[in-house]
CSV table of C-alpha atoms and ligand atoms in Angstrom, one decimal:
chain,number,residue,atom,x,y,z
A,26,UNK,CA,0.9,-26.0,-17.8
A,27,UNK,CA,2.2,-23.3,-20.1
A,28,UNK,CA,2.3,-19.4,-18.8
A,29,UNK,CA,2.5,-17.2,-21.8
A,30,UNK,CA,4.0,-13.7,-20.9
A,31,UNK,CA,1.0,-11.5,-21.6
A,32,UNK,CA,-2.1,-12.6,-22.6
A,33,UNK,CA,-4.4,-10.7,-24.2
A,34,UNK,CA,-7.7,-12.8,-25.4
A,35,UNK,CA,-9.1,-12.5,-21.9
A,36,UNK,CA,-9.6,-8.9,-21.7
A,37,UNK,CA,-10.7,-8.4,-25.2
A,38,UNK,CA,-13.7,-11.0,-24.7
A,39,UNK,CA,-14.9,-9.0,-21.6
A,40,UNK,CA,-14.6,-6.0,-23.5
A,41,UNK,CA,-15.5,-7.3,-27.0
A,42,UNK,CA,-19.0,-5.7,-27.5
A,43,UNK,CA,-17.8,-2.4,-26.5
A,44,UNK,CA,-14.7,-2.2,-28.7
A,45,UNK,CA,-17.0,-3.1,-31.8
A,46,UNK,CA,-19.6,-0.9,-30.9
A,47,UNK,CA,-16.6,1.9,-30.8
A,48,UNK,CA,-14.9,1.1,-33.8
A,49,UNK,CA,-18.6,0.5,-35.5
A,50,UNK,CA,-19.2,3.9,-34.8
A,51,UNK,CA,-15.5,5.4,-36.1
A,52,UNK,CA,-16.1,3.8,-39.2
A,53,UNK,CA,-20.0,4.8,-39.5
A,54,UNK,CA,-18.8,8.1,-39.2
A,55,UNK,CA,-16.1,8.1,-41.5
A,56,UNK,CA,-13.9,10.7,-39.7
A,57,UNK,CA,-10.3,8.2,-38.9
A,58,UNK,CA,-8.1,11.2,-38.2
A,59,UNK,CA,-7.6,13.3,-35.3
A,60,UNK,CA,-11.5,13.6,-34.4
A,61,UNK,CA,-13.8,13.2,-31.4
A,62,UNK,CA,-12.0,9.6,-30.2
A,63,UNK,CA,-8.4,11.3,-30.1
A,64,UNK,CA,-9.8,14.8,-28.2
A,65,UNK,CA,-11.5,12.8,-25.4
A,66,UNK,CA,-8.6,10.5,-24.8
A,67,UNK,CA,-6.3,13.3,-25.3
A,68,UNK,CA,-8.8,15.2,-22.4
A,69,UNK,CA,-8.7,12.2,-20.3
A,70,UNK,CA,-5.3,11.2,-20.3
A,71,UNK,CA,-3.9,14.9,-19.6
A,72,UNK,CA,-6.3,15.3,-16.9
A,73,UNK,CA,-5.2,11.7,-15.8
A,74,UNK,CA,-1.6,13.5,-15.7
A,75,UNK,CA,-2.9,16.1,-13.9
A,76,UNK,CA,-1.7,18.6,-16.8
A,77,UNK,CA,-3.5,20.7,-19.2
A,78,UNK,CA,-2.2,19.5,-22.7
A,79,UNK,CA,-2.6,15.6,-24.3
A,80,UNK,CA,-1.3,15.0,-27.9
A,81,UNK,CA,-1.7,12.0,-29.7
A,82,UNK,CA,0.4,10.9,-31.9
A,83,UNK,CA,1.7,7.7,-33.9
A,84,UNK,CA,3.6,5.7,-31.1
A,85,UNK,CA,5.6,6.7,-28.1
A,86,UNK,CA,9.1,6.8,-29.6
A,87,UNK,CA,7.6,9.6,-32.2
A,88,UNK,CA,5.8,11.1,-28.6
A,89,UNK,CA,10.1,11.6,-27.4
A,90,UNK,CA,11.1,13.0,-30.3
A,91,UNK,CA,8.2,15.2,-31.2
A,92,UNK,CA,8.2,16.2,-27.3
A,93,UNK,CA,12.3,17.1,-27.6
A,94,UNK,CA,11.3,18.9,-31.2
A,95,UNK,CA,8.7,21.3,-29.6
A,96,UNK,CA,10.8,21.8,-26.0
A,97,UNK,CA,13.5,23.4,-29.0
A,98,UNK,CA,15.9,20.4,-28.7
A,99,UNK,CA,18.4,20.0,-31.8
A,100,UNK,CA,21.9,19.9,-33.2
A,101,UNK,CA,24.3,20.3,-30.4
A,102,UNK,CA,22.6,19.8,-27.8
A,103,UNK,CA,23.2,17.8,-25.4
A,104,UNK,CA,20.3,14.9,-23.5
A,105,UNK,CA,21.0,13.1,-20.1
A,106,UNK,CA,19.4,9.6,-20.0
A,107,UNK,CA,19.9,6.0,-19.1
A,108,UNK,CA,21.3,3.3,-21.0
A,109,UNK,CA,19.0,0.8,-19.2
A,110,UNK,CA,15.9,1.4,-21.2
A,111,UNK,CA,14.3,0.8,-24.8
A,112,UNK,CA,16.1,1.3,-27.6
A,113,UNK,CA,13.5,4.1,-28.7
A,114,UNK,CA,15.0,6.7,-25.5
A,115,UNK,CA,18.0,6.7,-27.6
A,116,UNK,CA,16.7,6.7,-31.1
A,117,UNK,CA,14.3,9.7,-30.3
A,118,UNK,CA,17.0,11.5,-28.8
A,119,UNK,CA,19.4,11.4,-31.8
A,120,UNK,CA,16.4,11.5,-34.5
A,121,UNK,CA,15.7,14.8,-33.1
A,122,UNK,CA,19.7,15.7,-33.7
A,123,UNK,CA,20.9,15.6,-30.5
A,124,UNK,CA,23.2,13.6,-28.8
A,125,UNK,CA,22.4,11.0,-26.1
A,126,UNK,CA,24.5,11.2,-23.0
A,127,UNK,CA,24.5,8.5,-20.7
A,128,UNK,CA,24.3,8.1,-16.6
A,129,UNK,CA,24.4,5.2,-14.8
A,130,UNK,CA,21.4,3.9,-13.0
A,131,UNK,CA,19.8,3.1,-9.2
A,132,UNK,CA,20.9,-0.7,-9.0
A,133,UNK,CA,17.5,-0.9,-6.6
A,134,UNK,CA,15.2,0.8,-8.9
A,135,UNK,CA,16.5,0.5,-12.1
A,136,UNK,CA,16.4,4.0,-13.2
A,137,UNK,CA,18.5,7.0,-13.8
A,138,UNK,CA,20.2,8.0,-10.7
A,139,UNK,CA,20.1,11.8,-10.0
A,140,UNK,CA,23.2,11.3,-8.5
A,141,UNK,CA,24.9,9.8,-11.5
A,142,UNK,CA,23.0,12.7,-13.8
A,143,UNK,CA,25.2,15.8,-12.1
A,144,UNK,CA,28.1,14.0,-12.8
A,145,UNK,CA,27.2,14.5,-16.9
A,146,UNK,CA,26.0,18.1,-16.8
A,147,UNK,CA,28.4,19.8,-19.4
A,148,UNK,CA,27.5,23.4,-21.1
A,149,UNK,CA,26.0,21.8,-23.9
A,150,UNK,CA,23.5,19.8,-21.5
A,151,UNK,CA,19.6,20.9,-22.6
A,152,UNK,CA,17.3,18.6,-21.1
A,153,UNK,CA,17.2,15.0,-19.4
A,154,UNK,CA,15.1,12.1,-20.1
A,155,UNK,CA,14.6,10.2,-17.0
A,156,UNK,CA,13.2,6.5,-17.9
A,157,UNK,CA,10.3,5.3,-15.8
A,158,UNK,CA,11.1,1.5,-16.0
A,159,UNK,CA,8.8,-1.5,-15.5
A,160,UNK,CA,6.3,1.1,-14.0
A,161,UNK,CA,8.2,2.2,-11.0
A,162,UNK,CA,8.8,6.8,-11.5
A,163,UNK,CA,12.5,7.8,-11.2
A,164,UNK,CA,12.8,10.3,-8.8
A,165,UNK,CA,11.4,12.8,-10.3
A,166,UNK,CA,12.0,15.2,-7.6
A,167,UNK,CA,15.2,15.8,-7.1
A,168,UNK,CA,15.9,15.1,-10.9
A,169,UNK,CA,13.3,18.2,-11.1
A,170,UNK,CA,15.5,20.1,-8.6
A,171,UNK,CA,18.7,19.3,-10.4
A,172,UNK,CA,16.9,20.5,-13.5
A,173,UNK,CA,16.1,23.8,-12.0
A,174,UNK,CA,19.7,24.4,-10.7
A,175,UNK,CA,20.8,23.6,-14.0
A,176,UNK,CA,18.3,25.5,-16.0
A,177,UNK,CA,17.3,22.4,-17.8
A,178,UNK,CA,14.2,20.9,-20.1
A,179,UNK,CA,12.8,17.0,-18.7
A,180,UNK,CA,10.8,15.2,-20.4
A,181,UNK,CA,9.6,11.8,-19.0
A,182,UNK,CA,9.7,8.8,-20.7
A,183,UNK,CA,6.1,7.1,-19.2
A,184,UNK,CA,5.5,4.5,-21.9
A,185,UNK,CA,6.2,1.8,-18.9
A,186,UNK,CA,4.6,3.7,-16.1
A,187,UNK,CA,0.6,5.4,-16.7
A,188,UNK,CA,-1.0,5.3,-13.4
A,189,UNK,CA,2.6,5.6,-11.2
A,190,UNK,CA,3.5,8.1,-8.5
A,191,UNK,CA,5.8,9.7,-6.8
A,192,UNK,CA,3.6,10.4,-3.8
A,193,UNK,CA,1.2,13.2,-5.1
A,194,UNK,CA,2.8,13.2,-8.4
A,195,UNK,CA,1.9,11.5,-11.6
A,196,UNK,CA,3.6,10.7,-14.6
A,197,UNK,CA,3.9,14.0,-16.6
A,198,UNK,CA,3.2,16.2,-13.6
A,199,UNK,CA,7.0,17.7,-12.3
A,200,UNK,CA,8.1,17.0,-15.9
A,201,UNK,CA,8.1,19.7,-18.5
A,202,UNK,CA,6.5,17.1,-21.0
A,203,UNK,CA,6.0,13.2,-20.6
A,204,UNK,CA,5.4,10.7,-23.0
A,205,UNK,CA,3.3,7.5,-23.4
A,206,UNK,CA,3.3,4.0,-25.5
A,207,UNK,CA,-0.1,3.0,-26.2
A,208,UNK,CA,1.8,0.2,-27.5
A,209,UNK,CA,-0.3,-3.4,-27.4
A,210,UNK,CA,1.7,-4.7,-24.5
A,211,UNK,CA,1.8,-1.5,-22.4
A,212,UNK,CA,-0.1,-1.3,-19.5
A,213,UNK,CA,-3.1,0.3,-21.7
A,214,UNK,CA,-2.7,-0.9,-24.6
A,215,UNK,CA,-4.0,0.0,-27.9
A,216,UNK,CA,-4.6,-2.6,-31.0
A,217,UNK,CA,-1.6,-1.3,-33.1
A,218,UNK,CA,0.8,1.3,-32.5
A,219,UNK,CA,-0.5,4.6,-30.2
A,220,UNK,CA,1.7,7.1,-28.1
A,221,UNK,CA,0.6,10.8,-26.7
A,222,UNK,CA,2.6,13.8,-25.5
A,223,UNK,CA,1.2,15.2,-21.9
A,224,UNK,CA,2.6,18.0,-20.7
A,225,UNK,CA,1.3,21.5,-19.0
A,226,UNK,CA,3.9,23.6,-20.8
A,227,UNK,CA,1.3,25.9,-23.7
A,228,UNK,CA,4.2,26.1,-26.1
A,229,UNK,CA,5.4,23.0,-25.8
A,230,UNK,CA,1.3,21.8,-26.4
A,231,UNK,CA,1.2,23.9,-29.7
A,232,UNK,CA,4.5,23.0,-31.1
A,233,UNK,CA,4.2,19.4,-30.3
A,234,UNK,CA,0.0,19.7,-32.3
A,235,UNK,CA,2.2,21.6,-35.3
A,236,UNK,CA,4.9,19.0,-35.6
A,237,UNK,CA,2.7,15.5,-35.6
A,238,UNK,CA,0.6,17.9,-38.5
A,239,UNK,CA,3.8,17.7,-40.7
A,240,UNK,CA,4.7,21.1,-39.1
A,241,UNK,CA,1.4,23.0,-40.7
A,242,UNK,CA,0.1,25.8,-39.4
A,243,UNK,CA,-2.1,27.2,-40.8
A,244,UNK,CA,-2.6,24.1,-42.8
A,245,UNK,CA,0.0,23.7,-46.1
A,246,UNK,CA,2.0,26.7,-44.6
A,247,UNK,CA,5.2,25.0,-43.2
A,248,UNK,CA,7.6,26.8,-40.6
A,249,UNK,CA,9.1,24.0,-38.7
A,250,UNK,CA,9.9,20.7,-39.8
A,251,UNK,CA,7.3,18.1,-38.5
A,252,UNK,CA,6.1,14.9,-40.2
A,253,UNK,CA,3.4,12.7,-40.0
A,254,UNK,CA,2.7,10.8,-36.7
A,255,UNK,CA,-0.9,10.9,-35.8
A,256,UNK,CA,-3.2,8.9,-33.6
A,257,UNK,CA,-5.8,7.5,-35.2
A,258,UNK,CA,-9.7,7.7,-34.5
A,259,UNK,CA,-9.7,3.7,-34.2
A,260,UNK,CA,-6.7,3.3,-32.0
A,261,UNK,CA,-8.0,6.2,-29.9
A,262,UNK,CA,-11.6,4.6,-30.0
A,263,UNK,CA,-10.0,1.3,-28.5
A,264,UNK,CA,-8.3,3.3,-25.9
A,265,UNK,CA,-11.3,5.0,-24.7
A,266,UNK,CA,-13.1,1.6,-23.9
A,267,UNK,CA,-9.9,0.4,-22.2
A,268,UNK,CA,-9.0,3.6,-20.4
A,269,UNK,CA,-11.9,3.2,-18.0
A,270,UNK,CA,-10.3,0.2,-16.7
A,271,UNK,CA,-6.5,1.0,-16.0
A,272,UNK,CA,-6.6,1.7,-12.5
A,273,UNK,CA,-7.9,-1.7,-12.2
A,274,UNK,CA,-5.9,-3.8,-13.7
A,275,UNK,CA,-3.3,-1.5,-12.4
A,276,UNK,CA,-4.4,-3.4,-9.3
A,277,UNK,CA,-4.1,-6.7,-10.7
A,278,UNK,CA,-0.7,-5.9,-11.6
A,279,UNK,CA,0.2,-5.0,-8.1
A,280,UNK,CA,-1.6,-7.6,-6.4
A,281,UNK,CA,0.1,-10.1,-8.6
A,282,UNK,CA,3.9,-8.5,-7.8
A,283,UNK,CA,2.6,-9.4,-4.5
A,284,UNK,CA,2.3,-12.7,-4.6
A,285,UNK,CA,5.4,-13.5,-6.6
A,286,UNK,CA,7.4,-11.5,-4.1
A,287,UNK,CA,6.0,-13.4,-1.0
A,288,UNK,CA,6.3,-16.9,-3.5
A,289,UNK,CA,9.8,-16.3,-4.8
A,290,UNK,CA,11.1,-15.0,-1.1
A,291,UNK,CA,9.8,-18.0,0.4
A,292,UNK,CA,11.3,-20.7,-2.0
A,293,UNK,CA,14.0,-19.2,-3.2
A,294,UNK,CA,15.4,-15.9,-1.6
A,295,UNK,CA,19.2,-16.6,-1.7
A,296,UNK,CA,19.2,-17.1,-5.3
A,297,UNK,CA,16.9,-14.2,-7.0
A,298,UNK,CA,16.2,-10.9,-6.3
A,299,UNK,CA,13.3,-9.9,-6.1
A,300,UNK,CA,12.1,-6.1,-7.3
A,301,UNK,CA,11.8,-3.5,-4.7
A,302,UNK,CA,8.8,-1.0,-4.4
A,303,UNK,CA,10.4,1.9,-3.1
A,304,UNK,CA,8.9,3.5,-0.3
A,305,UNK,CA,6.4,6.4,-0.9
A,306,UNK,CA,6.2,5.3,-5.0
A,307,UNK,CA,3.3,4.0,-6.3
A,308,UNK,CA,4.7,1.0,-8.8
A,309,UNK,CA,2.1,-0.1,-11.6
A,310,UNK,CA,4.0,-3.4,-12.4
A,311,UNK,CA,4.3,-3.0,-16.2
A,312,UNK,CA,7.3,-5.6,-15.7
A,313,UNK,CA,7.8,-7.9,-12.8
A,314,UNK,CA,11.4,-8.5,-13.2
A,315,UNK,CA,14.1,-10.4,-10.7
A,316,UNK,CA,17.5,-10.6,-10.7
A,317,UNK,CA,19.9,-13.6,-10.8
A,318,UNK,CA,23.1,-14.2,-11.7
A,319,UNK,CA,22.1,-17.8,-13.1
A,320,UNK,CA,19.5,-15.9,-15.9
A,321,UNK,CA,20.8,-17.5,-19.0
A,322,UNK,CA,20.0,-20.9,-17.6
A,323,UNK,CA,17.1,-20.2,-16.1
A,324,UNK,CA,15.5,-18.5,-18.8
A,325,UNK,CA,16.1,-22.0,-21.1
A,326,UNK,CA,14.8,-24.1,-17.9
A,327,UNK,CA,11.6,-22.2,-17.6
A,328,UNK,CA,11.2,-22.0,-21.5
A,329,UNK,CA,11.6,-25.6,-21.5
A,330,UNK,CA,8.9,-26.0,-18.8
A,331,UNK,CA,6.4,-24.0,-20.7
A,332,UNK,CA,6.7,-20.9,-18.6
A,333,UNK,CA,7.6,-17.9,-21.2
A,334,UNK,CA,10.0,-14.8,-19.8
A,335,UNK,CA,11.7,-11.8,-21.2
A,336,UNK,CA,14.9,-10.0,-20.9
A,337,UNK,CA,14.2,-6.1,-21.2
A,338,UNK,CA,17.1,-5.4,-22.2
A,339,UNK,CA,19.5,-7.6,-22.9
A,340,UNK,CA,22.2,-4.8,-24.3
A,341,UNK,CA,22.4,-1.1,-22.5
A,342,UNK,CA,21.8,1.4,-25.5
A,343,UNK,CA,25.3,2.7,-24.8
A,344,UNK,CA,27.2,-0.6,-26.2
A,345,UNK,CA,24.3,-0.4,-28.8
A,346,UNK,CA,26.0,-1.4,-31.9
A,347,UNK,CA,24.0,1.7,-33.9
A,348,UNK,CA,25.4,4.2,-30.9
A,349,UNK,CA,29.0,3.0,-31.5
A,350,UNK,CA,30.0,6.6,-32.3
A,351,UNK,CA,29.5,8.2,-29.4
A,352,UNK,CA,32.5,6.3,-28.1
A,353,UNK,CA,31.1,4.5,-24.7
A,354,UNK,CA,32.5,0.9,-24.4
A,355,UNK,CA,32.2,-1.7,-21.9
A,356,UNK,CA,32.4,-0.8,-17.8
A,357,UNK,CA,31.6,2.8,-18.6
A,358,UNK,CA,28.1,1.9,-16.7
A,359,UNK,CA,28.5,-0.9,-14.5
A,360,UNK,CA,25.7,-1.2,-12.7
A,361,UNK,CA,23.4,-0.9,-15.8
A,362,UNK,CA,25.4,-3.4,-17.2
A,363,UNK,CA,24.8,-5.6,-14.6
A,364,UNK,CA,20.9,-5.3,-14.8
A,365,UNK,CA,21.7,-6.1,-18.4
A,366,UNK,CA,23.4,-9.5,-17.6
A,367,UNK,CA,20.8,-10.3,-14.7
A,368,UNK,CA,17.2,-9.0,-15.0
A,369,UNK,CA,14.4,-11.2,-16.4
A,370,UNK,CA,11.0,-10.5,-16.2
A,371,UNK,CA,8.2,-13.4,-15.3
A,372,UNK,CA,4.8,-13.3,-16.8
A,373,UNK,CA,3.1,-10.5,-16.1
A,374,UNK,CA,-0.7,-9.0,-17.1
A,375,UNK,CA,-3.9,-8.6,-15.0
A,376,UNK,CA,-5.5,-11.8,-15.9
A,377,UNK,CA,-2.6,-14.0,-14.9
A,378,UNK,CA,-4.0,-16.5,-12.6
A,379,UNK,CA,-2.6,-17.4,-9.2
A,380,UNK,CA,-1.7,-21.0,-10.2
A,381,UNK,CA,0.1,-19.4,-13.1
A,382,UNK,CA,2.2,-18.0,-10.6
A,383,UNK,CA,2.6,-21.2,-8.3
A,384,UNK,CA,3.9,-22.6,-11.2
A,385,UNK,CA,6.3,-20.2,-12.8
A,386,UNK,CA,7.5,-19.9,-9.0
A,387,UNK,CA,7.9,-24.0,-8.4
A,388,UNK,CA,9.9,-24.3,-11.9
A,389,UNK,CA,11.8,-21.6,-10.6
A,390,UNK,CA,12.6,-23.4,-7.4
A,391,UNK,CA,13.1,-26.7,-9.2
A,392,UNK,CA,15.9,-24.9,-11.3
A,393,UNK,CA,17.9,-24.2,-8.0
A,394,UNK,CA,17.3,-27.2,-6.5
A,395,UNK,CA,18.9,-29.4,-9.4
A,396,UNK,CA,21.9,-27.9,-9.9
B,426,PLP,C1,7.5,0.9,-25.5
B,426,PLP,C2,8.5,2.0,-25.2
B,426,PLP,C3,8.8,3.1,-26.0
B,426,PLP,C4,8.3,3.2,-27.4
B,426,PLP,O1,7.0,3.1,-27.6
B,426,PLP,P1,6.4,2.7,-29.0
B,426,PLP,O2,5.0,3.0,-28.9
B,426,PLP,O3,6.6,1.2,-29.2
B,426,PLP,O4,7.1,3.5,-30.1
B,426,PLP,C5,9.7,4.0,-25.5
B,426,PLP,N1,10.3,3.9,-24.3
B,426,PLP,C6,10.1,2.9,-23.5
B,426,PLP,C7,10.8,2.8,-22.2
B,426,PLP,C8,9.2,1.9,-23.9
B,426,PLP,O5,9.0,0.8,-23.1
């Protein structure tokens, strides 16, 4: 048997007719950007967010950095996040000129611990970019309460987590701007590159509108400094056949998660770690990812055996090679550092099939058992 790690034939045949109809009638209408497709998704997805504002734009490392650009973050300033994330946290933060500051993270959830992010506040400190990873929200409120104290900007990275809560809260909703990846992989998933600024901040709403428009407003009069990073009428037409659906594969996802925990903590328990849904979050399962101190090996065992698996991410953006400037070395975050060494994620999508699992779960067992 071979498990790839996301397959996405399946859902495009059930949803085949539709998507051609939609990008039949983008084309037919020759209008590819910003028009009808992008306002309803934007609509939808901000009313998904339970905010007022959607803005699409390119991809979700452009939605950080266009979200930090319109929130007034620049030169000197200074961004809390986490190093146990995507390169593109990082990236955004110093694209927009600022500099990336790192805190540790939650060893159980994976994200930035609010704890960890007083320790970093400085006088420069202008905002803080809380990470929600493998679909699972960082605590959003107390990192909203520290924000308060501290008089501070957050925007949320969501490009992992559309559809998660913190009990009443969704993505976007306690921050002053969150951002998606409509990225092909991500839990809705676009065919090419897609991201969108939510937020229910006005300004932040018409800055962020003004910047993706190369900063022009009215149009080829140019006060700011924006660029180019639209969402397209086809991307946005794709989305809005898929969009209809997220809740339930969201569902899938979850019910899946399940089934490996029950699998893995029935065969295998004193050797991986399963991940914890903490209590009173809603976790949408972007990534189901264990823990064992064996990953290396198991990761050529199962490859070997036809079962595919990731390692997000391999290398904590602060011993990023590209970061080296900012002077962090190895042990200044030891327990993102030890997610690092240990985390790999198992197949994962909604269409993964329950003797998938079985098997990914008895090569699993079979690794531990040999040696
Ligand atoms: C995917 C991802 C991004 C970037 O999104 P793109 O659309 O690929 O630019 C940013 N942050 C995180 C955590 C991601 O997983």
């Amino acid at each position: 048997m071979k498990v790839p790690m996301l397959d996405l034939s399946e859902q495009y045949a059930s949803l085949k007719s539709e998507v051609l109809e939609a990008l039949d009638g983008v084309m037919s209408s020759s209008r590819f950007i910003l028009g009808d497709n992008v306002k309803k998704l934007e609509a939808d997805i901000a009313k998904y967010s339970n905010v007022s504002h959607g803005i699409g734009c390119a991809n979700g490392s452009d939605a950080i950095h266009i979200a930090l650009q319109a929130a007034g973050i620049g030169a000197g300033d200074e961004v809390i996040t986490t190093p146990f994330t995507f390169f593109a946290t990082g990236g955004a933060i110093v694209r927009a000129g600022a500099t990336p500051v790192y805190a540790d993270i939650d060893p159980v959830s994976f994200n930035l611990d609010p704890e960890e992010i007083e320790k970093h506040i400085t006088d420069k400190t202008k905002a803080i970019i809380p990470v929600h990873l493998y679909g699972q929200m960082a605590d959003m409120v107390r990192i909203r309460e520290i924000a308060n104290k501290h008089n501070l900007i957050v925007i949320e990275d969501g490009a992992q987590a559309i559809g998660a809560k913190q009990g009443e809260y969704s993505v976007g909703q306690l921050g002053d701007a969150a951002t998606y990846s409509f990225f092909p992989t991500k839990n809705l998933g676009a065919y090419g590159d897609a991201g969108m600024v939510v937020t229910k901040n006005d300004d932040i709403a018409e800055k962020s509108r003004v910047i993706r428009v190369h900063g022009s407003k009215p149009k080829y009069y140019h006060h700011v400094l924006g660029y180019n990073s639209r969402l397209d009428e086809l991307q946005a037409a794709v989305l809005n056949v898929k969009f209809p659906h997220l809740d339930s594969w969201s569902e899938l996802r979850r019910k899946h998660a399940d089934y490996y925990t029950s699998l893995l903590n029935e065969k295998v328990s004193e050797f991986v770690k399963t991940p914890v849904k903490v209590e009173g979050y809603h976790h949408v399962f972007h990534q189901y990812t264990i823990l064992t101190e064996r990953r290396d090996e198991l990761q050529s065992y199962l490859n070997e055996n036809g079962v595919a698996t990731m390692i997000y991410y391999p290398l904590p953006l602060h011993l990023q090679p590209v970061f080296e400037s900012l002077g962090y070395k190895k042990g200044d975050f030891p327990k993102a550092e030890k997610a690092a060494n240990e985390a790999l994620s198992l197949p994962m999508f909604p269409e993964l099939k329950e003797e998938q699992q079985q098997y990914v779960v008895e090569k699993i067992a079979e690794f531990f058992a040999r040696k």
